Amino acid sequence: KAGVTQTPRYLIKTRGQQVTLSCSPISGHRSVSWYQQTPGQGLQFLFEYFSETQRNKGNFPGRFSGRQFSNSRSEMNVSTLELGDSALYLCASSLGGGINSPLHFGNGTRLTVT
Amino acid sequence: GQQLNQSPQSMFIQEGEDVSMNCTSSSIFNTWLWYKQDPGEGPVLLIALYKAGELTSNGRLTAQFGITRKDSFLNISASIPSDVGIYFCAGRDQAGTALIFGKGTTLSVSS
């Protein structure tokens, strides 16, 4: 079974630009969560989507947004990039997102903002 | 918001030694998970715990869900060089809430 696939693996953008990251979950998984990982803050929850609806949202500004498609694939968008947005963005999928649904992570997209 | 305190922050051990790390939360959790992350990769699930007092093993790894439901520990026995990496605890307080993560324990193993 293929794992969680994230594209692209690496991205370099300039301040003020916007970026879209893509995530394909494990087949059959309907929940997709996004996390930002930085050395100082660790893994910070961005948002979770289930059946095309945002189910949970972390404490990030509105510049961070996401969506999920009918095939469960998900995208996240960051607008008006800031230097502090440089991070590893991780996508994780689970069957249903309940307490007995552990997250399975992709290898992330490394975003560098210059 | 909820906080997970994971300790120690880092460990330097000799090959063959046993390792123990733990996580505590400020609130009751219904799920505890342990992940390992290697450089350049995403976290990989090691062990999942769903009941207070539950003790689960995965090879040389053993994890327990604390009785108070506010803590969990992970033990690694007879460490080997490939155990090197960052270990994260993660927890969820109820169905439908987001999984939150500790800051990680960086393990270094010298042979």
Short mmCIF file of N, CA and C in Angstrom, two decimals, chain A residues 2-111:
data_model
loop_
_atom_site.label_atom_id
_atom_site.label_comp_id
_atom_site.label_asym_id
_atom_site.label_seq_id
_atom_site.Cartn_x
_atom_site.Cartn_y
_atom_site.Cartn_z
N ALA A 2 0.67 2.16 -0.91
CA ALA A 2 1.49 3.35 -0.97
C ALA A 2 1.24 4.20 0.26
N GLY A 3 2.31 4.87 0.70
CA GLY A 3 2.17 5.74 1.87
C GLY A 3 1.64 7.09 1.48
N VAL A 4 1.75 8.03 2.41
CA VAL A 4 1.34 9.41 2.16
C VAL A 4 2.37 10.08 1.26
N THR A 5 1.90 10.70 0.20
CA THR A 5 2.81 11.33 -0.77
C THR A 5 2.63 12.84 -0.74
N GLN A 6 3.74 13.54 -0.55
CA GLN A 6 3.71 14.99 -0.54
C GLN A 6 4.57 15.55 -1.66
N THR A 7 4.03 16.54 -2.35
CA THR A 7 4.79 17.20 -3.40
C THR A 7 4.63 18.71 -3.29
N PRO A 8 5.68 19.47 -3.65
CA PRO A 8 7.03 18.97 -3.95
C PRO A 8 7.79 18.65 -2.66
N ARG A 9 8.96 18.08 -2.75
CA ARG A 9 9.77 17.81 -1.56
C ARG A 9 10.46 19.06 -1.06
N TYR A 10 10.87 19.92 -2.00
CA TYR A 10 11.57 21.15 -1.64
C TYR A 10 11.01 22.32 -2.43
N LEU A 11 11.01 23.47 -1.78
CA LEU A 11 10.44 24.66 -2.41
C LEU A 11 11.18 25.88 -1.87
N ILE A 12 11.58 26.76 -2.76
CA ILE A 12 12.18 28.03 -2.33
C ILE A 12 11.32 29.15 -2.89
N LYS A 13 10.87 30.02 -2.00
CA LYS A 13 10.01 31.13 -2.39
C LYS A 13 10.55 32.42 -1.79
N THR A 14 10.04 33.52 -2.31
CA THR A 14 10.44 34.84 -1.84
C THR A 14 9.32 35.41 -0.98
N ARG A 15 9.71 36.22 -0.03
CA ARG A 15 8.73 36.90 0.83
C ARG A 15 7.65 37.57 -0.01
N GLY A 16 6.43 37.42 0.42
CA GLY A 16 5.31 38.05 -0.28
C GLY A 16 4.63 37.14 -1.29
N GLN A 17 5.35 36.12 -1.73
CA GLN A 17 4.75 35.18 -2.68
C GLN A 17 3.78 34.25 -1.95
N GLN A 18 3.09 33.44 -2.73
CA GLN A 18 2.23 32.43 -2.14
C GLN A 18 2.69 31.05 -2.63
N VAL A 19 2.25 30.03 -1.90
CA VAL A 19 2.71 28.68 -2.23
C VAL A 19 1.56 27.69 -1.98
N THR A 20 1.53 26.64 -2.80
CA THR A 20 0.55 25.57 -2.62
C THR A 20 1.28 24.24 -2.51
N LEU A 21 0.97 23.52 -1.46
CA LEU A 21 1.57 22.21 -1.21
C LEU A 21 0.50 21.14 -1.38
N SER A 22 0.91 19.98 -1.85
CA SER A 22 -0.05 18.93 -2.15
C SER A 22 0.21 17.67 -1.34
N CYS A 23 -0.87 16.96 -1.03
CA CYS A 23 -0.77 15.75 -0.23
C CYS A 23 -1.75 14.71 -0.75
N SER A 24 -1.24 13.51 -1.01
CA SER A 24 -2.10 12.38 -1.37
C SER A 24 -2.08 11.38 -0.23
N PRO A 25 -3.22 11.14 0.40
CA PRO A 25 -3.23 10.25 1.58
C PRO A 25 -3.15 8.79 1.19
N ILE A 26 -2.98 7.95 2.18
CA ILE A 26 -3.02 6.50 1.97
C ILE A 26 -4.40 6.14 1.45
N SER A 27 -4.45 5.22 0.50
CA SER A 27 -5.72 4.83 -0.09
C SER A 27 -6.70 4.36 1.00
N GLY A 28 -7.90 4.91 0.96
CA GLY A 28 -8.91 4.55 1.95
C GLY A 28 -8.96 5.47 3.15
N HIS A 29 -7.94 6.28 3.33
CA HIS A 29 -7.93 7.24 4.45
C HIS A 29 -8.73 8.48 4.06
N ARG A 30 -9.60 8.91 4.95
CA ARG A 30 -10.46 10.04 4.64
C ARG A 30 -10.09 11.31 5.39
N SER A 31 -9.21 11.17 6.39
CA SER A 31 -8.81 12.34 7.16
C SER A 31 -7.39 12.74 6.79
N VAL A 32 -7.19 14.03 6.57
CA VAL A 32 -5.85 14.56 6.28
C VAL A 32 -5.57 15.71 7.23
N SER A 33 -4.42 15.64 7.89
CA SER A 33 -4.00 16.71 8.81
C SER A 33 -2.70 17.31 8.31
N TRP A 34 -2.51 18.57 8.60
CA TRP A 34 -1.28 19.28 8.22
C TRP A 34 -0.60 19.81 9.47
N TYR A 35 0.72 19.68 9.49
CA TYR A 35 1.53 20.18 10.60
C TYR A 35 2.70 20.98 10.05
N GLN A 36 3.10 21.97 10.82
CA GLN A 36 4.32 22.73 10.54
C GLN A 36 5.38 22.30 11.54
N GLN A 37 6.56 21.94 11.05
CA GLN A 37 7.63 21.53 11.95
C GLN A 37 8.81 22.48 11.83
N THR A 38 9.20 23.07 12.94
CA THR A 38 10.39 23.93 13.01
C THR A 38 11.23 23.49 14.19
N PRO A 39 12.54 23.77 14.16
CA PRO A 39 13.40 23.35 15.27
C PRO A 39 12.96 23.93 16.62
N GLY A 40 12.48 25.16 16.60
CA GLY A 40 12.14 25.80 17.87
C GLY A 40 10.78 25.40 18.41
N GLN A 41 9.82 25.22 17.56
CA GLN A 41 8.43 24.98 17.99
C GLN A 41 7.99 23.53 17.87
N GLY A 42 8.77 22.69 17.21
CA GLY A 42 8.36 21.30 17.03
C GLY A 42 7.23 21.18 16.03
N LEU A 43 6.38 20.19 16.23
CA LEU A 43 5.25 19.96 15.32
C LEU A 43 4.04 20.74 15.81
N GLN A 44 3.61 21.68 14.99
CA GLN A 44 2.46 22.50 15.33
C GLN A 44 1.31 22.17 14.37
N PHE A 45 0.14 21.92 14.94
CA PHE A 45 -1.02 21.54 14.16
C PHE A 45 -1.58 22.74 13.40
N LEU A 46 -1.79 22.53 12.10
CA LEU A 46 -2.37 23.58 11.25
C LEU A 46 -3.87 23.39 11.09
N PHE A 47 -4.26 22.29 10.48
CA PHE A 47 -5.68 21.98 10.31
C PHE A 47 -5.87 20.53 9.90
N GLU A 48 -7.12 20.08 10.02
CA GLU A 48 -7.49 18.73 9.63
C GLU A 48 -8.72 18.79 8.76
N TYR A 49 -8.73 17.97 7.73
CA TYR A 49 -9.88 17.86 6.84
C TYR A 49 -10.40 16.43 6.86
N PHE A 50 -11.70 16.32 6.82
CA PHE A 50 -12.35 15.02 6.77
C PHE A 50 -13.55 15.15 5.83
N SER A 51 -13.61 14.30 4.83
CA SER A 51 -14.70 14.35 3.85
C SER A 51 -14.92 15.77 3.33
N GLU A 52 -13.83 16.39 2.92
CA GLU A 52 -13.83 17.70 2.26
C GLU A 52 -14.20 18.86 3.19
N THR A 53 -14.34 18.60 4.48
CA THR A 53 -14.71 19.66 5.43
C THR A 53 -13.59 19.84 6.45
N GLN A 54 -13.31 21.10 6.77
CA GLN A 54 -12.31 21.34 7.81
C GLN A 54 -12.92 21.00 9.16
N ARG A 55 -12.29 20.07 9.87
CA ARG A 55 -12.84 19.59 11.12
C ARG A 55 -12.17 20.24 12.32
N ASN A 56 -10.89 20.55 12.20
CA ASN A 56 -10.15 21.18 13.28
C ASN A 56 -9.20 22.21 12.70
N LYS A 57 -8.91 23.21 13.49
CA LYS A 57 -7.99 24.25 13.04
C LYS A 57 -7.08 24.64 14.18
N GLY A 58 -5.79 24.79 13.89
CA GLY A 58 -4.84 25.23 14.89
C GLY A 58 -4.77 26.74 14.96
N ASN A 59 -3.78 27.23 15.71
CA ASN A 59 -3.66 28.68 15.93
C ASN A 59 -2.69 29.32 14.95
N PHE A 60 -3.02 29.28 13.71
CA PHE A 60 -2.22 29.92 12.67
C PHE A 60 -3.05 31.02 12.01
N PRO A 61 -2.34 32.04 11.48
CA PRO A 61 -3.09 33.14 10.85
C PRO A 61 -3.84 32.69 9.60
N GLY A 62 -4.75 33.53 9.15
CA GLY A 62 -5.58 33.21 8.00
C GLY A 62 -4.81 33.05 6.69
N ARG A 63 -3.52 33.44 6.72
CA ARG A 63 -2.71 33.25 5.50
C ARG A 63 -2.54 31.77 5.17
N PHE A 64 -2.75 30.96 6.18
CA PHE A 64 -2.64 29.50 6.00
C PHE A 64 -4.04 28.95 5.76
N SER A 65 -4.21 28.28 4.66
CA SER A 65 -5.52 27.72 4.34
C SER A 65 -5.34 26.36 3.70
N GLY A 66 -6.41 25.62 3.63
CA GLY A 66 -6.32 24.31 3.03
C GLY A 66 -7.64 23.92 2.41
N ARG A 67 -7.60 22.78 1.74
CA ARG A 67 -8.84 22.23 1.23
C ARG A 67 -8.62 20.74 0.97
N GLN A 68 -9.72 20.03 0.86
CA GLN A 68 -9.65 18.60 0.56
C GLN A 68 -10.62 18.31 -0.57
N PHE A 69 -10.20 17.45 -1.45
CA PHE A 69 -11.00 17.11 -2.62
C PHE A 69 -11.78 15.82 -2.37
N SER A 70 -12.66 15.51 -3.30
CA SER A 70 -13.52 14.34 -3.12
C SER A 70 -12.74 13.03 -3.09
N ASN A 71 -11.55 13.02 -3.65
CA ASN A 71 -10.73 11.80 -3.61
C ASN A 71 -9.82 11.77 -2.39
N SER A 72 -10.07 12.67 -1.44
CA SER A 72 -9.34 12.81 -0.17
C SER A 72 -7.99 13.51 -0.30
N ARG A 73 -7.53 13.74 -1.51
CA ARG A 73 -6.29 14.50 -1.67
C ARG A 73 -6.48 15.90 -1.07
N SER A 74 -5.39 16.45 -0.57
CA SER A 74 -5.51 17.75 0.10
C SER A 74 -4.42 18.70 -0.38
N GLU A 75 -4.71 19.97 -0.31
CA GLU A 75 -3.73 21.00 -0.59
C GLU A 75 -3.74 22.00 0.55
N MET A 76 -2.58 22.57 0.83
CA MET A 76 -2.55 23.71 1.72
C MET A 76 -1.88 24.88 1.01
N ASN A 77 -2.34 26.06 1.32
CA ASN A 77 -1.87 27.27 0.67
C ASN A 77 -1.39 28.25 1.73
N VAL A 78 -0.27 28.87 1.45
CA VAL A 78 0.20 29.94 2.33
C VAL A 78 0.36 31.17 1.46
N SER A 79 -0.33 32.22 1.82
CA SER A 79 -0.25 33.46 1.04
C SER A 79 0.66 34.46 1.75
N THR A 80 1.13 35.44 1.01
CA THR A 80 1.97 36.51 1.54
C THR A 80 3.05 35.93 2.47
N LEU A 81 3.89 35.11 1.90
CA LEU A 81 4.90 34.39 2.69
C LEU A 81 5.79 35.33 3.49
N GLU A 82 6.12 34.87 4.70
CA GLU A 82 7.05 35.57 5.58
C GLU A 82 8.25 34.67 5.83
N LEU A 83 9.36 35.29 6.25
CA LEU A 83 10.58 34.51 6.50
C LEU A 83 10.31 33.41 7.53
N GLY A 84 9.47 33.71 8.51
CA GLY A 84 9.16 32.75 9.57
C GLY A 84 8.34 31.56 9.12
N ASP A 85 7.88 31.59 7.88
CA ASP A 85 7.11 30.44 7.37
C ASP A 85 8.03 29.33 6.89
N SER A 86 9.33 29.58 6.89
CA SER A 86 10.29 28.54 6.50
C SER A 86 10.18 27.39 7.48
N ALA A 87 9.90 26.22 6.97
CA ALA A 87 9.66 25.07 7.84
C ALA A 87 9.49 23.82 6.99
N LEU A 88 9.40 22.70 7.69
CA LEU A 88 9.00 21.44 7.06
C LEU A 88 7.49 21.30 7.27
N TYR A 89 6.74 21.18 6.18
CA TYR A 89 5.29 21.02 6.28
C TYR A 89 4.95 19.55 6.06
N LEU A 90 4.34 18.99 7.07
CA LEU A 90 4.04 17.56 7.06
C LEU A 90 2.54 17.34 6.92
N CYS A 91 2.22 16.40 6.09
CA CYS A 91 0.83 15.97 5.92
C CYS A 91 0.71 14.57 6.51
N ALA A 92 -0.41 14.30 7.13
CA ALA A 92 -0.63 12.98 7.71
C ALA A 92 -2.06 12.55 7.42
N SER A 93 -2.25 11.28 7.17
CA SER A 93 -3.60 10.80 6.93
C SER A 93 -3.98 9.74 7.95
N SER A 94 -5.28 9.58 8.14
CA SER A 94 -5.78 8.52 9.01
C SER A 94 -7.12 8.07 8.46
N LEU A 95 -7.57 6.93 8.96
CA LEU A 95 -8.82 6.37 8.45
C LEU A 95 -9.99 7.32 8.67
N GLY A 96 -10.15 7.73 9.96
CA GLY A 96 -11.32 8.56 10.24
C GLY A 96 -11.05 9.72 11.16
N GLY A 97 -9.85 9.74 11.75
CA GLY A 97 -9.51 10.86 12.62
C GLY A 97 -9.99 10.71 14.04
N GLY A 98 -10.61 9.62 14.41
CA GLY A 98 -11.05 9.42 15.78
C GLY A 98 -9.91 9.00 16.67
N ILE A 99 -10.21 8.67 17.92
CA ILE A 99 -9.14 8.39 18.86
C ILE A 99 -8.38 7.12 18.49
N ASN A 100 -8.99 6.21 17.78
CA ASN A 100 -8.30 4.99 17.38
C ASN A 100 -7.76 5.07 15.97
N SER A 101 -7.53 6.26 15.47
CA SER A 101 -7.00 6.44 14.12
C SER A 101 -5.67 7.17 14.20
N PRO A 102 -4.56 6.43 14.35
CA PRO A 102 -3.27 7.11 14.39
C PRO A 102 -2.95 7.76 13.06
N LEU A 103 -2.14 8.80 13.11
CA LEU A 103 -1.73 9.51 11.90
C LEU A 103 -0.54 8.82 11.26
N HIS A 104 -0.56 8.80 9.94
CA HIS A 104 0.56 8.27 9.15
C HIS A 104 1.08 9.43 8.31
N PHE A 105 2.35 9.75 8.48
CA PHE A 105 2.93 10.95 7.88
C PHE A 105 3.60 10.69 6.55
N GLY A 106 3.59 11.73 5.71
CA GLY A 106 4.44 11.77 4.54
C GLY A 106 5.82 12.29 4.93
N ASN A 107 6.70 12.44 3.94
CA ASN A 107 8.06 12.89 4.22
C ASN A 107 8.19 14.41 4.19
N GLY A 108 7.09 15.10 3.93
CA GLY A 108 7.08 16.54 4.09
C GLY A 108 7.53 17.32 2.86
N THR A 109 7.21 18.60 2.91
CA THR A 109 7.71 19.57 1.94
C THR A 109 8.55 20.58 2.71
N ARG A 110 9.80 20.71 2.32
CA ARG A 110 10.69 21.67 2.97
C ARG A 110 10.56 23.00 2.25
N LEU A 111 9.96 23.99 2.93
CA LEU A 111 9.76 25.32 2.36
C LEU A 111 10.79 26.28 2.91
#
